[in-house]
Amino acid sequence: MKLAVIASLVASAAAFAPASKTVSKVDVSLNAFEEELGVQPPVGFWDPLGLLNGADEERFDRLRYVEIKHGRISMLAFLGQVITRAGIHLPGSINYSGSSFDSYPNGVAAIIGPNSIPTAGLVQIIAFIGILECAVMRDIEGTGNEFVGDFRNGYIDFGWDEFDEDEKLFKRGVELNNGRAAMMGILGLMVHEEIIPLGYDADLPIIGHLV
């Protein structure tokens, strides 16, 4: 609702402004981000929803921060799908009742469904994610972080400082693109899993059948 109101106000203001000036302002705003990391062939600068129309550097950094974090989560999620569907699970029991990790289904069914993990397990997962979000996976100012999404915070390195600037840009671009692919990949797996009851069970590459 708020977006609709804001859009209406912007449209109203634009109606009384000279068209040439409005276009020029948008062009300047978009051109400011056409050289950013992640803008590459064949798509180039691609913002179909217009999220960067009139945006400043702070707005861009916020969107890039969210994109990187979602990409990292999606890469872990997709890798988890590949590993568990290959039959690799943690050893031992998931609870005091003796239920093994491999006794629960893979994918969405492990969280939602008649055979999903217990509520206590979900609470522990959410609590663990909350701890990571609040205490680990965040950018602490003044710790020498070099870019948006840099969570080293002065104590994690793994040889990053030994790379030159070109290598750093290349590796950041690889992470960004892999994250984008993983976001589409995990979304595709979730959709395929949910349409199986409709009679569609695809034999997907790497993953195979989802049942």
XYZ file of N, CA, C and O in Angstrom, residues 28-206:
716
model
N 21.189 9.886 -15.511
C 22.381 10.124 -14.709
C 22.437 9.156 -13.542
O 23.481 8.603 -13.209
N 21.274 8.915 -12.912
C 21.230 8.005 -11.771
C 21.609 6.593 -12.167
O 22.365 5.920 -11.478
N 21.084 6.117 -13.304
C 21.367 4.761 -13.744
C 22.804 4.621 -14.220
O 23.455 3.609 -13.961
N 23.307 5.654 -14.919
C 24.676 5.590 -15.421
C 25.680 5.487 -14.288
O 26.779 4.950 -14.472
N 25.315 5.966 -13.110
C 26.229 5.925 -11.973
C 26.516 4.500 -11.527
O 27.517 4.252 -10.869
N 25.647 3.545 -11.890
C 25.816 2.160 -11.445
C 26.158 1.204 -12.581
O 26.260 0.007 -12.352
N 26.347 1.713 -13.784
C 26.607 0.837 -14.923
C 28.007 0.239 -14.915
O 28.281 -0.705 -15.651
N 28.899 0.759 -14.086
C 30.251 0.226 -13.988
C 30.454 -0.580 -12.713
O 31.580 -0.959 -12.387
N 29.384 -0.840 -11.984
C 29.503 -1.579 -10.732
C 29.772 -3.053 -10.986
O 29.469 -3.594 -12.059
N 30.335 -3.709 -9.986
C 30.585 -5.143 -10.057
C 29.270 -5.891 -10.279
O 28.269 -5.603 -9.628
N 29.283 -6.833 -11.202
C 28.078 -7.600 -11.498
C 27.369 -7.161 -12.757
O 26.499 -7.866 -13.255
N 27.742 -5.998 -13.279
C 27.198 -5.530 -14.557
C 28.100 -6.074 -15.657
O 29.225 -5.621 -15.824
N 27.625 -7.059 -16.384
C 28.481 -7.738 -17.360
C 27.662 -8.307 -18.501
O 26.443 -8.456 -18.391
N 28.321 -8.624 -19.629
C 27.616 -9.202 -20.783
C 27.051 -10.576 -20.425
O 27.589 -11.250 -19.538
N 26.009 -11.030 -21.092
C 25.322 -10.325 -22.187
C 24.205 -9.405 -21.718
O 23.663 -8.649 -22.513
N 23.856 -9.457 -20.444
C 22.714 -8.675 -19.962
C 23.086 -7.218 -19.742
O 22.328 -6.307 -20.051
N 24.280 -6.977 -19.207
C 24.669 -5.616 -18.882
C 23.941 -5.130 -17.641
O 23.617 -5.902 -16.746
N 23.676 -3.835 -17.598
C 22.929 -3.278 -16.466
C 21.459 -3.642 -16.615
O 20.818 -3.261 -17.581
N 20.933 -4.390 -15.665
C 19.575 -4.920 -15.787
C 18.809 -4.647 -14.507
O 19.119 -5.198 -13.454
N 17.855 -3.769 -14.576
C 17.039 -3.405 -13.417
C 15.582 -3.316 -13.861
O 15.012 -2.234 -13.955
N 14.952 -4.457 -14.159
C 13.597 -4.443 -14.727
C 12.546 -3.862 -13.795
O 11.524 -3.360 -14.260
N 12.766 -3.915 -12.493
C 11.791 -3.383 -11.540
C 12.033 -1.916 -11.212
O 11.265 -1.314 -10.467
N 13.101 -1.363 -11.745
C 13.372 0.051 -11.497
C 13.748 0.352 -10.057
O 13.477 1.450 -9.560
N 14.381 -0.600 -9.376
C 14.732 -0.398 -7.967
C 15.792 0.683 -7.773
O 15.919 1.238 -6.686
N 16.545 0.966 -8.827
C 17.617 1.952 -8.713
C 17.251 3.289 -9.344
O 18.099 4.181 -9.423
N 16.026 3.432 -9.779
C 15.596 4.721 -10.333
C 15.672 5.798 -9.254
O 14.982 5.732 -8.230
N 16.523 6.783 -9.469
C 16.665 7.858 -8.498
C 17.424 7.458 -7.246
O 17.431 8.206 -6.260
N 18.057 6.276 -7.244
C 18.739 5.785 -6.042
C 20.103 6.442 -5.874
O 20.756 6.822 -6.848
N 20.537 6.568 -4.624
C 21.872 7.060 -4.337
C 22.775 5.882 -3.975
O 22.361 4.721 -4.015
N 24.016 6.165 -3.640
C 24.975 5.104 -3.337
C 24.553 4.279 -2.125
O 24.767 3.066 -2.069
N 23.956 4.925 -1.136
C 23.506 4.204 0.054
C 22.428 3.187 -0.288
O 22.436 2.063 0.216
N 21.509 3.566 -1.163
C 20.456 2.650 -1.598
C 21.044 1.468 -2.372
O 20.663 0.314 -2.163
N 21.990 1.771 -3.257
C 22.626 0.704 -4.023
C 23.374 -0.261 -3.103
O 23.280 -1.484 -3.261
N 24.114 0.269 -2.148
C 24.868 -0.583 -1.224
C 23.937 -1.474 -0.407
O 24.269 -2.635 -0.130
N 22.789 -0.954 -0.037
C 21.821 -1.756 0.719
C 21.294 -2.915 -0.132
O 21.236 -4.069 0.334
N 20.947 -2.641 -1.375
C 20.457 -3.693 -2.262
C 21.552 -4.713 -2.563
O 21.288 -5.923 -2.629
N 22.775 -4.259 -2.748
C 23.880 -5.180 -3.008
C 24.147 -6.058 -1.775
O 24.432 -7.254 -1.895
N 24.044 -5.481 -0.597
C 24.217 -6.225 0.653
C 23.192 -7.356 0.751
O 23.533 -8.491 1.064
N 21.948 -7.037 0.452
C 20.877 -8.041 0.500
C 21.103 -9.109 -0.564
O 20.911 -10.309 -0.313
N 21.519 -8.687 -1.768
C 21.754 -9.640 -2.850
C 22.861 -10.625 -2.477
O 22.733 -11.840 -2.687
N 23.957 -10.120 -1.934
C 25.071 -10.988 -1.561
C 24.665 -11.964 -0.473
O 24.972 -13.159 -0.526
N 23.968 -11.478 0.538
C 23.577 -12.353 1.648
C 22.596 -13.426 1.190
O 22.730 -14.602 1.532
N 21.617 -13.051 0.390
C 20.670 -14.034 -0.134
C 21.376 -15.047 -1.043
O 21.027 -16.235 -1.051
N 22.351 -14.571 -1.809
C 23.110 -15.478 -2.660
C 23.891 -16.492 -1.849
O 23.924 -17.684 -2.191
N 24.506 -16.061 -0.762
C 25.263 -16.983 0.084
C 24.343 -18.016 0.735
O 24.667 -19.201 0.806
N 23.201 -17.576 1.215
C 22.242 -18.502 1.815
C 21.753 -19.506 0.780
O 21.639 -20.711 1.062
N 21.485 -19.030 -0.424
C 20.982 -19.909 -1.478
C 22.030 -20.921 -1.918
O 21.705 -22.074 -2.227
N 23.305 -20.512 -1.938
C 24.357 -21.465 -2.281
C 24.431 -22.586 -1.259
O 24.569 -23.769 -1.608
N 24.318 -22.245 0.016
C 24.306 -23.269 1.062
C 23.074 -24.164 0.932
O 23.159 -25.388 1.104
N 21.921 -23.548 0.633
C 20.686 -24.314 0.517
C 20.746 -25.290 -0.662
O 20.350 -26.464 -0.538
N 21.244 -24.812 -1.802
C 21.325 -25.686 -2.974
C 22.319 -26.815 -2.734
O 22.062 -27.974 -3.087
N 23.458 -26.488 -2.115
C 24.444 -27.524 -1.807
C 23.863 -28.540 -0.832
O 24.115 -29.746 -0.949
N 23.060 -28.064 0.118
C 22.407 -28.979 1.044
C 21.459 -29.932 0.344
O 21.386 -31.120 0.694
N 20.743 -29.426 -0.648
C 19.852 -30.288 -1.434
C 20.644 -31.366 -2.164
O 20.276 -32.539 -2.162
N 21.749 -30.965 -2.788
C 22.564 -31.923 -3.546
C 23.117 -33.010 -2.621
O 23.068 -34.209 -2.934
N 23.624 -32.604 -1.469
C 24.265 -33.554 -0.552
C 23.259 -34.524 0.050
O 23.468 -35.747 0.045
N 22.165 -34.002 0.574
C 21.200 -34.886 1.246
C 20.489 -35.804 0.255
O 20.215 -36.963 0.566
N 20.224 -35.306 -0.946
C 19.563 -36.163 -1.937
C 20.523 -37.184 -2.532
O 20.090 -38.142 -3.167
N 21.821 -37.001 -2.284
C 22.804 -38.012 -2.679
C 22.942 -39.091 -1.606
O 23.736 -40.016 -1.759
N 22.167 -38.949 -0.517
C 22.186 -39.951 0.544
C 23.191 -39.680 1.646
O 23.438 -40.554 2.485
N 23.749 -38.480 1.659
C 24.735 -38.131 2.687
C 24.047 -37.323 3.782
O 23.526 -36.234 3.534
N 24.050 -37.861 4.996
C 23.420 -37.197 6.138
C 24.362 -37.219 7.337
O 25.327 -37.991 7.357
N 24.069 -36.381 8.305
C 24.843 -36.395 9.539
C 24.629 -37.720 10.254
O 23.523 -38.277 10.227
N 25.653 -38.237 10.903
C 25.482 -39.488 11.655
C 24.771 -39.244 12.981
O 24.604 -38.107 13.419
N 24.347 -40.302 13.609
C 23.729 -40.204 14.923
C 22.256 -39.859 14.880
O 21.602 -39.936 13.837
N 21.760 -39.462 16.038
C 20.330 -39.176 16.197
C 20.082 -37.677 16.258
O 20.921 -36.908 16.734
N 18.899 -37.273 15.806
C 18.532 -35.865 15.809
C 17.830 -35.463 17.104
O 17.690 -34.285 17.415
N 17.378 -36.454 17.874
C 16.707 -36.178 19.145
C 16.967 -37.322 20.120
O 17.610 -38.327 19.802
N 16.463 -37.166 21.353
C 16.674 -38.175 22.392
C 15.853 -39.436 22.144
O 16.093 -40.464 22.791
N 14.892 -39.358 21.219
C 14.083 -40.543 20.914
C 14.816 -41.516 20.010
O 14.341 -42.627 19.786
N 15.937 -41.086 19.467
C 16.723 -41.973 18.617
C 16.445 -41.848 17.136
O 16.914 -42.683 16.351
N 15.691 -40.828 16.725
C 15.400 -40.625 15.300
C 16.671 -40.169 14.585
O 17.308 -39.195 14.992
N 17.054 -40.877 13.540
C 18.269 -40.536 12.807
C 18.011 -39.388 11.841
O 16.870 -39.102 11.472
N 19.085 -38.730 11.427
C 18.952 -37.602 10.510
C 18.363 -38.040 9.166
O 17.584 -37.314 8.553
N 18.750 -39.232 8.718
C 18.265 -39.688 7.415
C 16.846 -40.248 7.461
O 16.320 -40.686 6.437
N 16.222 -40.229 8.642
C 14.844 -40.713 8.738
C 13.836 -39.638 8.348
O 12.639 -39.932 8.227
N 14.309 -38.412 8.152
C 13.430 -37.308 7.767
C 13.584 -37.025 6.280
O 14.660 -37.244 5.704
N 12.541 -36.537 5.645
C 12.593 -36.291 4.189
C 13.517 -35.135 3.849
O 13.921 -34.353 4.722
N 13.846 -35.018 2.577
C 14.697 -33.934 2.097
C 13.863 -32.735 1.667
O 12.656 -32.833 1.464
N 14.521 -31.599 1.500
C 13.872 -30.423 0.946
C 12.812 -29.806 1.837
O 12.888 -29.848 3.070
N 11.799 -29.241 1.189
C 10.722 -28.544 1.901
C 9.982 -29.484 2.839
O 9.521 -29.080 3.911
N 9.884 -30.753 2.462
C 9.152 -31.729 3.276
C 9.771 -31.925 4.647
O 9.096 -32.384 5.581
N 11.048 -31.565 4.796
C 11.691 -31.690 6.100
C 11.211 -30.624 7.075
O 11.341 -30.785 8.299
N 10.624 -29.549 6.548
C 10.154 -28.445 7.392
C 8.636 -28.406 7.459
O 8.050 -28.129 8.502
N 7.982 -28.694 6.332
C 6.529 -28.639 6.257
C 6.013 -29.990 5.789
O 6.422 -30.477 4.738
N 5.130 -30.582 6.540
C 4.573 -31.854 6.125
C 4.416 -32.817 7.295
O 4.877 -32.545 8.415
N 3.798 -33.939 7.057
C 3.521 -34.893 8.140
C 4.774 -35.536 8.733
O 4.763 -35.968 9.884
N 5.852 -35.597 7.953
C 7.083 -36.237 8.423
C 8.196 -35.230 8.691
O 9.383 -35.595 8.674
N 7.833 -33.991 8.923
C 8.835 -32.948 9.131
C 9.491 -33.093 10.501
O 9.011 -33.816 11.374
N 10.600 -32.390 10.672
C 11.308 -32.453 11.949
C 10.457 -31.815 13.048
O 9.606 -30.975 12.770
N 10.670 -32.183 14.313
C 9.846 -31.643 15.408
C 9.968 -30.132 15.542
O 10.943 -29.518 15.079
N 8.982 -29.541 16.190
C 8.976 -28.093 16.395
C 10.223 -27.623 17.142
O 10.783 -26.566 16.837
N 10.653 -28.412 18.124
C 11.849 -28.038 18.886
C 13.061 -27.921 17.968
O 13.930 -27.054 18.169
N 13.131 -28.779 16.948
C 14.229 -28.705 15.997
C 14.182 -27.437 15.175
O 15.218 -26.794 14.935
N 12.976 -27.048 14.743
C 12.823 -25.802 13.989
C 13.214 -24.592 14.832
O 13.850 -23.655 14.340
N 12.831 -24.614 16.101
C 13.173 -23.508 16.997
C 14.690 -23.375 17.129
O 15.244 -22.273 17.104
N 15.376 -24.503 17.244
C 16.833 -24.468 17.347
C 17.474 -23.926 16.068
O 18.447 -23.164 16.128
N 16.932 -24.324 14.923
C 17.464 -23.826 13.654
C 17.292 -22.317 13.547
O 18.220 -21.580 13.183
N 16.083 -21.826 13.881
C 15.807 -20.393 13.810
C 16.686 -19.626 14.792
O 17.220 -18.546 14.481
N 16.887 -20.183 15.987
C 17.737 -19.521 16.982
C 19.180 -19.446 16.505
O 19.863 -18.419 16.678
N 19.649 -20.523 15.879
C 21.019 -20.540 15.360
C 21.198 -19.501 14.263
O 22.198 -18.782 14.232
N 20.208 -19.402 13.364
C 20.266 -18.397 12.303
C 20.268 -16.991 12.897
O 20.983 -16.103 12.433
N 19.460 -16.791 13.949
C 19.420 -15.487 14.606
C 20.758 -15.093 15.206
O 21.183 -13.937 15.113
N 21.445 -16.067 15.805
C 22.768 -15.802 16.379
C 23.754 -15.417 15.282
O 24.532 -14.459 15.421
N 23.722 -16.164 14.159
C 24.609 -15.841 13.045
C 24.320 -14.440 12.507
O 25.240 -13.677 12.205
N 23.034 -14.118 12.383
C 22.635 -12.829 11.824
C 23.073 -11.668 12.714
O 23.522 -10.620 12.222
N 22.953 -11.844 14.023
C 23.218 -10.747 14.956
C 24.678 -10.643 15.377
O 25.165 -9.547 15.675
N 25.379 -11.771 15.411
C 26.722 -11.762 15.986
C 27.836 -12.086 15.001
O 28.994 -11.757 15.271
N 27.534 -12.735 13.891
C 28.600 -13.195 13.000
C 28.489 -12.579 11.613
O 29.409 -11.889 11.147
N 27.376 -12.836 10.933
C 27.228 -12.420 9.532
C 26.767 -10.969 9.438
O 25.666 -10.656 8.988
N 27.644 -10.055 9.849
C 27.332 -8.639 9.761
C 28.617 -7.853 9.567
O 29.713 -8.322 9.883
N 28.460 -6.664 9.044
C 29.588 -5.802 8.730
C 29.832 -4.862 9.903
O 29.025 -3.986 10.183
N 30.943 -5.050 10.601
C 31.274 -4.217 11.753
C 32.187 -3.092 11.287
O 33.280 -3.340 10.765
N 31.759 -1.871 11.471
C 32.540 -0.723 11.021
C 33.849 -0.602 11.802
O 33.922 -0.922 12.977
N 34.877 -0.131 11.109
C 36.156 0.102 11.748
C 37.028 -1.123 11.893
O 38.042 -1.081 12.598
N 36.657 -2.232 11.216
C 37.446 -3.467 11.327
C 38.218 -3.773 10.051
O 38.776 -4.859 9.917
N 38.233 -2.842 9.111
C 39.028 -3.023 7.903
C 38.315 -3.717 6.765
O 38.964 -4.127 5.791
N 37.005 -3.855 6.836
C 36.266 -4.467 5.728
C 36.338 -3.568 4.495
O 36.248 -2.342 4.594
N 36.476 -4.205 3.323
C 36.780 -3.453 2.105
C 35.564 -3.139 1.240
O 35.609 -2.234 0.420
N 34.478 -3.889 1.384
C 33.346 -3.708 0.481
C 32.067 -4.189 1.162
O 32.108 -4.836 2.213
N 30.952 -3.862 0.549
C 29.657 -4.303 1.065
C 29.588 -5.832 1.040
O 29.881 -6.453 0.024
N 29.242 -6.426 2.173
C 29.182 -7.877 2.260
C 30.471 -8.504 2.765
O 30.556 -9.730 2.869
N 31.468 -7.692 3.079
C 32.729 -8.183 3.633
C 32.534 -8.386 5.135
O 32.482 -7.420 5.900
N 32.443 -9.649 5.554
C 32.172 -9.958 6.952
C 33.412 -10.475 7.690
O 33.298 -11.147 8.706
N 34.595 -10.180 7.192
C 35.796 -10.663 7.867
C 35.945 -10.026 9.246
O 36.394 -10.668 10.195
N 35.615 -8.752 9.333
C 35.605 -8.044 10.617
C 36.917 -8.162 11.380
O 36.940 -8.223 12.616
N 38.023 -8.224 10.641
C 39.322 -8.175 11.273
C 39.869 -9.480 11.789
O 40.986 -9.515 12.314
N 39.119 -10.592 11.656
C 39.642 -11.843 12.205
C 39.504 -13.037 11.263
O 39.973 -14.125 11.565
N 38.889 -12.884 10.108
C 38.809 -13.955 9.112
C 39.504 -13.467 7.848
O 39.213 -12.377 7.361
N 40.419 -14.254 7.308
C 41.149 -13.784 6.140
C 41.236 -14.836 5.043
O 40.818 -14.609 3.925
N 41.785 -16.022 5.346
C 41.967 -17.095 4.361
C 42.766 -16.634 3.146
O 42.513 -17.048 2.023
N 43.739 -15.737 3.361
C 44.612 -15.316 2.284
C 44.077 -14.203 1.408
O 44.682 -13.890 0.377
N 42.963 -13.572 1.780
C 42.365 -12.534 0.946
C 43.314 -11.370 0.715
O 43.404 -10.824 -0.387
N 44.044 -10.970 1.735
C 44.931 -9.813 1.616
C 46.113 -10.067 0.696
O 46.818 -9.121 0.328
N 46.341 -11.322 0.322
C 47.446 -11.636 -0.577
C 47.072 -11.472 -2.047
O 47.945 -11.473 -2.915
N 45.786 -11.333 -2.347
C 45.349 -11.159 -3.725
C 45.546 -9.711 -4.167
O 45.426 -8.777 -3.359
N 45.808 -9.520 -5.471
C 45.832 -8.155 -5.983
C 44.400 -7.718 -6.292
O 43.447 -8.494 -6.161
N 44.245 -6.474 -6.717
C 42.906 -5.913 -6.906
C 42.127 -6.639 -7.995
O 40.909 -6.838 -7.875
N 42.812 -7.042 -9.065
C 42.120 -7.755 -10.145
C 41.599 -9.107 -9.659
O 40.474 -9.509 -10.003
N 42.395 -9.815 -8.876
C 41.959 -11.109 -8.343
C 40.781 -10.943 -7.394
O 39.849 -11.751 -7.391
N 40.826 -9.899 -6.587
C 39.733 -9.642 -5.659
C 38.430 -9.372 -6.406
O 37.367 -9.904 -6.053
N 38.499 -8.541 -7.450
C 37.299 -8.248 -8.238
C 36.775 -9.507 -8.915
O 35.561 -9.722 -8.979
N 37.701 -10.335 -9.434
C 37.281 -11.567 -10.090
C 36.563 -12.495 -9.113
O 35.492 -13.027 -9.421
N 37.110 -12.674 -7.937
C 36.518 -13.589 -6.959
C 35.199 -13.046 -6.434
O 34.254 -13.807 -6.187
N 35.104 -11.745 -6.268
C 33.838 -11.157 -5.846
C 32.772 -11.332 -6.929
O 31.593 -11.591 -6.615
N 33.191 -11.205 -8.197
C 32.251 -11.410 -9.294
C 31.786 -12.857 -9.369
O 30.612 -13.127 -9.640
N 32.700 -13.789 -9.124
C 32.332 -15.208 -9.114
C 31.310 -15.492 -8.024
O 30.301 -16.177 -8.247
N 31.553 -14.956 -6.833
C 30.601 -15.172 -5.736
C 29.230 -14.581 -6.067
O 28.192 -15.204 -5.822
N 29.243 -13.388 -6.636
C 27.986 -12.721 -6.962
C 27.194 -13.514 -7.994
O 25.980 -13.735 -7.836
N 27.858 -13.985 -9.044
C 27.175 -14.745 -10.087
C 26.721 -16.114 -9.592
O 25.624 -16.573 -9.937
N 27.560 -16.786 -8.807
C 27.155 -18.069 -8.243
C 25.965 -17.907 -7.307
O 25.076 -18.761 -7.257
N 25.955 -16.808 -6.566
C 24.814 -16.549 -5.683
C 23.535 -16.313 -6.463
O 22.464 -16.797 -6.084
N 23.638 -15.574 -7.563
C 22.453 -15.344 -8.399
C 21.932 -16.654 -8.974
O 20.728 -16.905 -8.993
N 22.858 -17.489 -9.460
C 22.449 -18.787 -10.007
C 21.824 -19.663 -8.929
O 20.836 -20.364 -9.171
N 22.397 -19.625 -7.722
C 21.873 -20.447 -6.634
C 20.487 -19.991 -6.201
O 19.639 -20.826 -5.847
N 20.230 -18.682 -6.232
C 18.897 -18.194 -5.876
C 17.847 -18.737 -6.840
O 16.760 -19.161 -6.416
N 18.175 -18.732 -8.129
C 17.256 -19.303 -9.108
C 17.165 -20.813 -8.951
O 16.086 -21.405 -9.081
N 18.296 -21.449 -8.634
C 18.317 -22.905 -8.511
C 17.490 -23.416 -7.349
O 16.686 -24.341 -7.503
N 17.664 -22.821 -6.171
C 16.927 -23.308 -5.002
C 15.444 -22.986 -5.137
O 14.584 -23.771 -4.703
N 15.124 -21.838 -5.761
C 13.717 -21.521 -6.004
C 13.099 -22.530 -6.953
O 11.969 -23.000 -6.752
N 13.846 -22.915 -7.995
C 13.356 -23.916 -8.939
C 13.120 -25.263 -8.270
O 12.111 -25.933 -8.535
N 14.044 -25.666 -7.389
C 13.872 -26.940 -6.684
C 12.636 -26.917 -5.786
O 11.884 -27.897 -5.710
N 12.420 -25.811 -5.101
C 11.262 -25.698 -4.216
C 9.962 -25.766 -5.015
O 8.997 -26.427 -4.596
N 9.942 -25.082 -6.157
C 8.739 -25.104 -6.993
C 8.498 -26.515 -7.528
O 7.362 -27.021 -7.487
N 9.539 -27.180 -8.033
C 9.384 -28.537 -8.554
C 8.900 -29.491 -7.475
O 8.074 -30.376 -7.735
N 9.401 -29.316 -6.273
C 8.989 -30.208 -5.190
C 7.505 -30.042 -4.858
O 6.810 -31.017 -4.558
N 7.027 -28.812 -4.936
C 5.638 -28.547 -4.582
C 4.652 -28.935 -5.674
O 3.453 -29.087 -5.398
N 5.119 -29.072 -6.928
C 4.188 -29.442 -7.999
C 4.183 -30.943 -8.260
O 3.451 -31.410 -9.134
N 4.964 -31.699 -7.511
C 4.941 -33.158 -7.657
C 3.551 -33.728 -7.390
O 3.087 -34.618 -8.121
N 2.839 -33.241 -6.342
C 1.469 -33.755 -6.126
C 0.539 -33.526 -7.310
O -0.509 -34.184 -7.411
N 0.894 -32.613 -8.214
C 0.061 -32.352 -9.383
C 0.341 -33.335 -10.519
O -0.275 -33.250 -11.576
N 1.277 -34.266 -10.274
C 1.571 -35.280 -11.271
C 2.795 -35.010 -12.114
O 3.032 -35.692 -13.108
N 3.591 -34.011 -11.710
C 4.785 -33.675 -12.481
C 6.021 -33.995 -11.655
O 6.317 -33.332 -10.663
N 6.748 -35.027 -12.040
C 7.954 -35.431 -11.326
C 9.108 -35.468 -12.317
O 9.349 -36.473 -12.978
N 9.816 -34.351 -12.412
C 10.888 -34.233 -13.401
C 12.156 -34.931 -12.926
O 12.410 -35.053 -11.730
N 12.940 -35.408 -13.864
C 14.252 -35.970 -13.579
C 15.270 -34.860 -13.802
O 15.731 -34.633 -14.925
N 15.608 -34.149 -12.732
C 16.418 -32.942 -12.842
C 17.906 -33.283 -12.909
O 18.353 -34.272 -12.324
N 18.706 -32.456 -13.599
C 20.146 -32.673 -13.627
C 20.745 -32.587 -12.229
O 20.296 -31.785 -11.405
N 21.707 -33.392 -11.933
C 22.424 -33.445 -10.652
C 21.532 -33.976 -9.538
O 21.883 -34.901 -8.814
